[in-house]
Amino acid sequence: FQNKINLIFVGPANWSKEYHTCSGKLQSPINIDEHNVTNVSLSPLRLIGIDNPHQSYVTNTGHTATLRTNESKAVMLSGGPLENIYVFEQLHFHWGENDHEGSEDLINNHSFPMEMHAVFYKEDYKSFNEALKHSDGLAILAYLYEVSPQPNPTYEPIVKVLPDIETMGKGKVLQEPLLLENVLVPDIAKIQDYFTYPGSLTTPPCLEVARWIDFKDHQQLSHDQLAAFRDLRNQEGDKLTHNFRPVQPLENREVLHNIL
Ligand code: BO1
Ligand code: ZN
C-alpha cells in the first residue's frame, strides 16, 4: 500500500499493517457496557464561547463532512475529566448505509445511525498538529443520534449545504453564522451526564491522544437529514455510506460514568 488513501480504501482491518498504533491498547471506538462503568462525580464540564454566533464552513474531506469556524479559539472546553483548557478545532460526523448502523462507539452493543465528534486540542500545545504528539493532546465530545419523525432545526444550516459539497474537496460557508451552543449543548440539564475514557483517533494513524467524552443523552435527526449525509461522495466518486470504524478491544481501560 503506497499511501494513506489506499489504506483507508482497503479498510480498518488492514490499517495496522501500515500504522502500528492502530493495534495499540487505547484504541477507539469501543463498546460501552453500562454495567461495566465506574460512577464518578467530576467537576462541571464547561464550554466557553458557544453563545456567540460564529461564521462557519463545512468541507467534504472524502471521509466525512467537517465543520470549522473562521475564528480561532472561538470555543473552548474545560472541566470534567480535563485538567487543562482545550480549543475547538472542528466537528465532523460518522454514519452508515442505513438507520441501523453508523455510530463508532456502541452503548450496550447498540449502534446508532450517526455520531458527531467535536474535536478540541490542548491550548498549551498551540496547534492541533502539535497536540497530536502528546497523550493528553485532544479532547473529543461524542454525540449519538437516533431517528426522529421531524427534522432537527439545529442541524438544518449544516444539512442545507450538503448538496453543494457532494464532491470531495468542496466546501461551503453556512448562510448564517452558527450558534454552536445549539449543536454542542442541546440540553444544558444533561451535559454533565456522560461516559469518559482514554482512546485514540478513529482513523489512521489512530494516535492514542484523545480523552473521549460521550454524552448519554441522544440527539435527534430525521431520516431525510441522515440521507443528505449519505449522498456525499468519496475520493472515488462513490457515495460515502460507511465512514465508521468498528469497535476495538477495551483492554485494560476503565470507562467512567459521570453523574450529576
Ligand atoms: S476522530 O474524532 O477520532 N474520528 C478524528 C480522526 C481524525 C482527525 C480528527 C478526529 N484528524 C485527522 C486529520 C487528518 C490527519 C489525521 C492525523 O488527523 O483530519 O488530516 O491526517 O494527523
Ligand atoms: Zn470522528
Short mmCIF file of C-alpha atoms and ligand atoms in Angstrom, two decimals:
data_model
loop_
_atom_site.label_atom_id
_atom_site.label_comp_id
_atom_site.label_asym_id
_atom_site.label_seq_id
_atom_site.Cartn_x
_atom_site.Cartn_y
_atom_site.Cartn_z
CA PHE A 1 0.00 0.00 0.00
CA GLN A 2 1.50 3.24 -1.13
CA ASN A 3 -0.36 5.78 0.89
CA LYS A 4 -2.98 6.54 3.48
CA ILE A 5 -5.78 6.92 0.93
CA ASN A 6 -5.25 3.35 -0.26
CA LEU A 7 -5.21 2.07 3.29
CA ILE A 8 -8.46 3.73 4.16
CA PHE A 9 -9.84 2.25 0.96
CA VAL A 10 -8.83 -1.29 1.93
CA GLY A 11 -10.47 -0.81 5.30
CA PRO A 12 -9.91 -0.78 9.05
CA ALA A 13 -8.85 -4.44 9.27
CA ASN A 14 -5.67 -3.57 7.34
CA TRP A 15 -4.79 -0.26 8.97
CA SER A 16 -2.37 -1.76 11.50
CA LYS A 17 -0.20 -3.20 8.68
CA GLU A 18 0.91 0.32 7.89
CA TYR A 19 0.12 2.07 11.18
CA HIS A 20 1.32 0.08 14.16
CA THR A 21 -0.58 2.38 16.56
CA CYS A 22 -3.89 1.17 15.08
CA SER A 23 -3.40 -2.09 17.02
CA GLY A 24 -2.47 -0.34 20.29
CA LYS A 25 -4.20 -0.85 23.63
CA LEU A 26 -6.01 2.52 23.82
CA GLN A 27 -7.96 2.36 20.58
CA SER A 28 -11.31 3.95 19.71
CA PRO A 29 -14.13 3.34 19.21
CA ILE A 30 -15.26 0.90 21.93
CA ASN A 31 -18.43 -0.70 23.10
CA ILE A 32 -19.50 0.96 26.36
CA ASP A 33 -21.15 -1.62 28.58
CA GLU A 34 -23.29 0.36 31.02
CA HIS A 35 -22.95 -2.47 33.53
CA ASN A 36 -19.17 -2.13 33.47
CA VAL A 37 -18.62 1.55 34.22
CA THR A 38 -17.40 3.35 37.34
CA ASN A 39 -19.69 6.10 38.55
CA VAL A 40 -17.92 9.34 39.43
CA SER A 41 -18.82 12.98 40.09
CA LEU A 42 -16.27 15.15 38.33
CA SER A 43 -16.08 18.94 38.36
CA PRO A 44 -18.52 20.56 35.90
CA LEU A 45 -17.69 20.25 32.21
CA ARG A 46 -17.62 23.78 30.80
CA LEU A 47 -17.93 25.07 27.23
CA ILE A 48 -16.89 28.69 26.70
CA GLY A 49 -17.75 30.91 23.70
CA ILE A 50 -20.63 28.82 22.42
CA ASP A 51 -23.17 31.60 22.98
CA ASN A 52 -21.77 33.78 20.17
CA PRO A 53 -22.71 33.01 16.55
CA HIS A 54 -19.62 32.07 14.53
CA GLN A 55 -19.14 32.18 10.78
CA SER A 56 -18.66 28.54 9.89
CA TYR A 57 -17.97 26.40 6.85
CA VAL A 58 -18.44 22.74 6.03
CA THR A 59 -16.00 20.74 3.89
CA ASN A 60 -16.35 17.33 2.25
CA THR A 61 -13.00 15.69 3.09
CA GLY A 62 -13.83 12.49 1.20
CA HIS A 63 -14.17 10.74 4.56
CA THR A 64 -16.69 12.98 6.33
CA ALA A 65 -18.27 16.43 6.44
CA THR A 66 -16.18 18.69 8.68
CA LEU A 67 -17.35 21.99 10.18
CA ARG A 68 -14.89 24.66 11.24
CA THR A 69 -15.32 28.26 12.36
CA ASN A 70 -13.43 31.16 10.79
CA GLU A 71 -12.30 32.36 14.19
CA SER A 72 -9.52 30.59 16.10
CA LYS A 73 -10.07 29.98 19.84
CA ALA A 74 -13.75 30.82 19.34
CA VAL A 75 -14.86 27.95 21.56
CA MET A 76 -13.03 26.26 24.45
CA LEU A 77 -13.66 23.26 26.69
CA SER A 78 -12.53 22.54 30.25
CA GLY A 79 -13.56 20.76 33.45
CA GLY A 80 -14.94 17.26 33.84
CA PRO A 81 -12.07 14.79 33.28
CA LEU A 82 -9.88 17.52 31.74
CA GLU A 83 -7.04 19.11 33.68
CA ASN A 84 -6.47 21.88 31.16
CA ILE A 85 -8.19 24.11 28.61
CA TYR A 86 -8.91 22.69 25.16
CA VAL A 87 -9.57 24.74 22.00
CA PHE A 88 -12.23 23.81 19.42
CA GLU A 89 -10.67 22.58 16.17
CA GLN A 90 -13.53 21.07 14.14
CA LEU A 91 -16.58 18.86 14.31
CA HIS A 92 -17.49 16.05 11.92
CA PHE A 93 -19.85 13.11 11.53
CA HIS A 94 -19.79 9.34 11.14
CA TRP A 95 -22.71 7.47 9.58
CA GLY A 96 -23.73 4.29 7.81
CA GLU A 97 -25.66 2.98 4.86
CA ASN A 98 -28.94 2.70 6.79
CA ASP A 99 -30.51 3.76 10.08
CA HIS A 100 -29.26 0.62 11.89
CA GLU A 101 -25.54 1.49 11.75
CA GLY A 102 -23.24 4.46 11.65
CA SER A 103 -22.02 5.28 15.16
CA GLU A 104 -18.46 4.45 16.17
CA ASP A 105 -18.86 3.93 19.90
CA LEU A 106 -21.64 1.50 20.80
CA ILE A 107 -23.68 1.55 24.02
CA ASN A 108 -24.52 -1.95 25.33
CA ASN A 109 -23.63 -3.20 21.81
CA HIS A 110 -26.30 -0.92 20.33
CA SER A 111 -25.25 1.17 17.34
CA PHE A 112 -26.83 4.47 16.36
CA PRO A 113 -27.40 5.91 12.86
CA MET A 114 -24.95 8.77 13.38
CA GLU A 115 -22.27 10.08 15.69
CA MET A 116 -20.82 13.59 15.79
CA HIS A 117 -17.31 14.33 17.10
CA ALA A 118 -16.36 17.79 18.34
CA VAL A 119 -12.55 17.80 18.41
CA PHE A 120 -10.59 20.08 20.78
CA TYR A 121 -6.80 20.37 21.25
CA LYS A 122 -4.97 21.32 24.42
CA GLU A 123 -4.38 25.07 24.41
CA ASP A 124 -0.81 24.71 25.78
CA TYR A 125 0.21 22.84 22.62
CA LYS A 126 -0.76 25.86 20.44
CA SER A 127 -1.99 23.81 17.45
CA PHE A 128 -3.91 20.65 16.59
CA ASN A 129 -0.88 19.11 14.88
CA GLU A 130 1.40 19.76 17.87
CA ALA A 131 -1.24 18.35 20.23
CA LEU A 132 -1.21 15.06 18.27
CA LYS A 133 2.30 14.44 19.65
CA HIS A 134 1.07 14.27 23.27
CA SER A 135 -1.04 11.70 25.11
CA ASP A 136 -3.23 14.46 26.60
CA GLY A 137 -3.36 16.38 23.31
CA LEU A 138 -7.04 16.07 22.39
CA ALA A 139 -10.48 16.04 23.99
CA ILE A 140 -13.32 14.78 21.80
CA LEU A 141 -17.00 15.23 22.59
CA ALA A 142 -19.14 12.47 21.07
CA TYR A 143 -22.87 12.84 20.38
CA LEU A 144 -25.11 9.93 19.39
CA TYR A 145 -28.21 10.29 17.21
CA GLU A 146 -31.47 8.50 16.80
CA VAL A 147 -34.06 8.85 14.04
CA SER A 148 -36.94 11.21 14.68
CA PRO A 149 -40.04 11.85 12.56
CA GLN A 150 -39.38 15.62 12.44
CA PRO A 151 -36.16 17.26 11.20
CA ASN A 152 -33.98 18.73 13.95
CA PRO A 153 -33.80 22.50 13.23
CA THR A 154 -30.38 22.79 14.92
CA TYR A 155 -28.78 20.80 12.09
CA GLU A 156 -30.68 22.41 9.21
CA PRO A 157 -27.98 25.06 8.49
CA ILE A 158 -25.44 22.20 8.11
CA VAL A 159 -27.72 19.77 6.24
CA LYS A 160 -28.75 22.53 3.81
CA VAL A 161 -25.20 22.97 2.44
CA LEU A 162 -24.53 19.23 1.98
CA PRO A 163 -25.98 19.08 -1.57
CA ASP A 164 -23.48 21.82 -2.56
CA ILE A 165 -20.48 19.84 -1.29
CA GLU A 166 -21.27 16.36 -2.59
CA THR A 167 -17.89 16.23 -4.37
CA MET A 168 -14.78 15.56 -2.28
CA GLY A 169 -12.79 18.73 -1.62
CA LYS A 170 -15.76 21.06 -1.87
CA GLY A 171 -16.58 23.45 0.95
CA LYS A 172 -19.32 25.96 1.67
CA VAL A 173 -19.79 28.77 4.16
CA LEU A 174 -23.04 28.48 6.10
CA GLN A 175 -25.64 31.06 5.14
CA GLU A 176 -25.89 32.40 8.69
CA PRO A 177 -23.32 32.46 11.50
CA LEU A 178 -23.83 29.27 13.55
CA LEU A 179 -24.64 29.33 17.24
CA LEU A 180 -22.53 26.35 18.35
CA GLU A 181 -24.40 26.32 21.66
CA ASN A 182 -27.33 24.65 19.91
CA VAL A 183 -25.06 21.97 18.46
CA LEU A 184 -22.68 21.37 21.39
CA VAL A 185 -25.07 21.93 24.31
CA PRO A 186 -28.51 20.88 23.08
CA ASP A 187 -29.74 20.45 26.66
CA ILE A 188 -27.81 22.14 29.48
CA ALA A 189 -29.55 19.92 32.04
CA LYS A 190 -27.99 16.80 30.51
CA ILE A 191 -24.47 17.98 29.71
CA GLN A 192 -22.93 16.51 32.91
CA ASP A 193 -24.24 13.01 32.14
CA TYR A 194 -21.54 11.32 30.07
CA PHE A 195 -19.14 8.40 29.74
CA THR A 196 -15.43 9.16 29.52
CA TYR A 197 -12.40 7.01 28.64
CA PRO A 198 -8.89 7.35 27.19
CA GLY A 199 -8.70 6.49 23.48
CA SER A 200 -7.48 7.29 20.00
CA LEU A 201 -8.29 8.91 16.70
CA THR A 202 -10.63 6.55 14.87
CA THR A 203 -8.75 6.97 11.57
CA PRO A 204 -5.09 6.27 10.72
CA PRO A 205 -2.65 6.86 12.27
CA CYS A 206 -5.01 6.03 15.22
CA LEU A 207 -2.94 8.18 17.59
CA GLU A 208 -3.68 7.42 21.27
CA VAL A 209 -4.02 11.06 22.27
CA ALA A 210 -7.71 11.58 22.99
CA ARG A 211 -9.84 11.88 26.12
CA TRP A 212 -13.27 10.79 24.89
CA ILE A 213 -16.42 12.26 26.41
CA ASP A 214 -19.60 10.55 25.16
CA PHE A 215 -22.87 12.18 26.15
CA LYS A 216 -25.51 9.82 27.41
CA ASP A 217 -28.36 11.94 26.05
CA HIS A 218 -29.24 11.13 22.42
CA GLN A 219 -29.86 13.76 19.76
CA GLN A 220 -32.48 13.52 17.03
CA LEU A 221 -32.21 13.67 13.25
CA SER A 222 -34.87 12.86 10.69
CA HIS A 223 -34.36 10.14 8.09
CA ASP A 224 -34.08 12.81 5.37
CA GLN A 225 -31.42 14.72 7.32
CA LEU A 226 -29.41 11.49 7.67
CA ALA A 227 -29.93 10.71 3.98
CA ALA A 228 -28.31 14.04 2.99
CA PHE A 229 -25.03 12.85 4.55
CA ARG A 230 -25.23 9.55 2.64
CA ASP A 231 -25.34 11.49 -0.66
CA LEU A 232 -21.83 12.91 -0.08
CA ARG A 233 -19.18 11.30 -2.30
CA ASN A 234 -15.72 9.97 -1.52
CA GLN A 235 -12.48 10.24 -3.48
CA GLU A 236 -13.61 7.56 -5.94
CA GLY A 237 -16.84 9.48 -6.57
CA ASP A 238 -18.89 6.78 -4.84
CA LYS A 239 -21.49 7.58 -2.18
CA LEU A 240 -19.93 7.87 1.27
CA THR A 241 -22.13 5.40 3.11
CA HIS A 242 -19.78 3.83 5.66
CA ASN A 243 -17.27 6.00 7.49
CA PHE A 244 -17.32 4.43 10.95
CA ARG A 245 -14.57 2.25 12.41
CA PRO A 246 -15.64 -1.00 14.12
CA VAL A 247 -15.24 -1.25 17.90
CA GLN A 248 -11.79 -2.04 19.29
CA PRO A 249 -10.84 -4.06 22.40
CA LEU A 250 -11.36 -2.24 25.71
CA GLU A 251 -8.13 -3.86 27.02
CA ASN A 252 -7.14 -2.62 30.46
CA ARG A 253 -9.28 0.52 30.44
CA GLU A 254 -11.89 1.83 32.81
CA VAL A 255 -14.89 3.72 31.46
CA LEU A 256 -16.11 6.39 33.86
CA HIS A 257 -19.74 7.44 34.04
CA ASN A 258 -20.12 10.98 35.32
CA ILE A 259 -23.29 11.52 37.27
CA LEU A 260 -24.70 14.82 38.44
S1 BO1 B 1 -11.88 11.24 15.29
O1 BO1 B 1 -12.64 12.21 16.02
O2 BO1 B 1 -11.18 10.27 16.10
N1 BO1 B 1 -12.84 10.46 14.30
C1 BO1 B 1 -10.70 12.10 14.39
C2 BO1 B 1 -9.96 11.47 13.42
C3 BO1 B 1 -9.01 12.18 12.71
C4 BO1 B 1 -8.84 13.53 12.96
C5 BO1 B 1 -9.58 14.14 13.93
C6 BO1 B 1 -10.51 13.44 14.66
N2 BO1 B 1 -7.98 14.32 12.27
C7 BO1 B 1 -7.14 13.82 11.25
C8 BO1 B 1 -6.99 14.86 10.18
C9 BO1 B 1 -6.11 14.30 9.11
C10 BO1 B 1 -4.81 13.85 9.71
C11 BO1 B 1 -5.07 12.92 10.89
C12 BO1 B 1 -3.81 12.55 11.62
O3 BO1 B 1 -5.92 13.54 11.81
O4 BO1 B 1 -8.24 15.14 9.62
O5 BO1 B 1 -5.85 15.27 8.13
O6 BO1 B 1 -4.04 13.16 8.74
O7 BO1 B 1 -2.99 13.61 11.86
ZN ZN B 2 -14.70 11.15 14.27
#
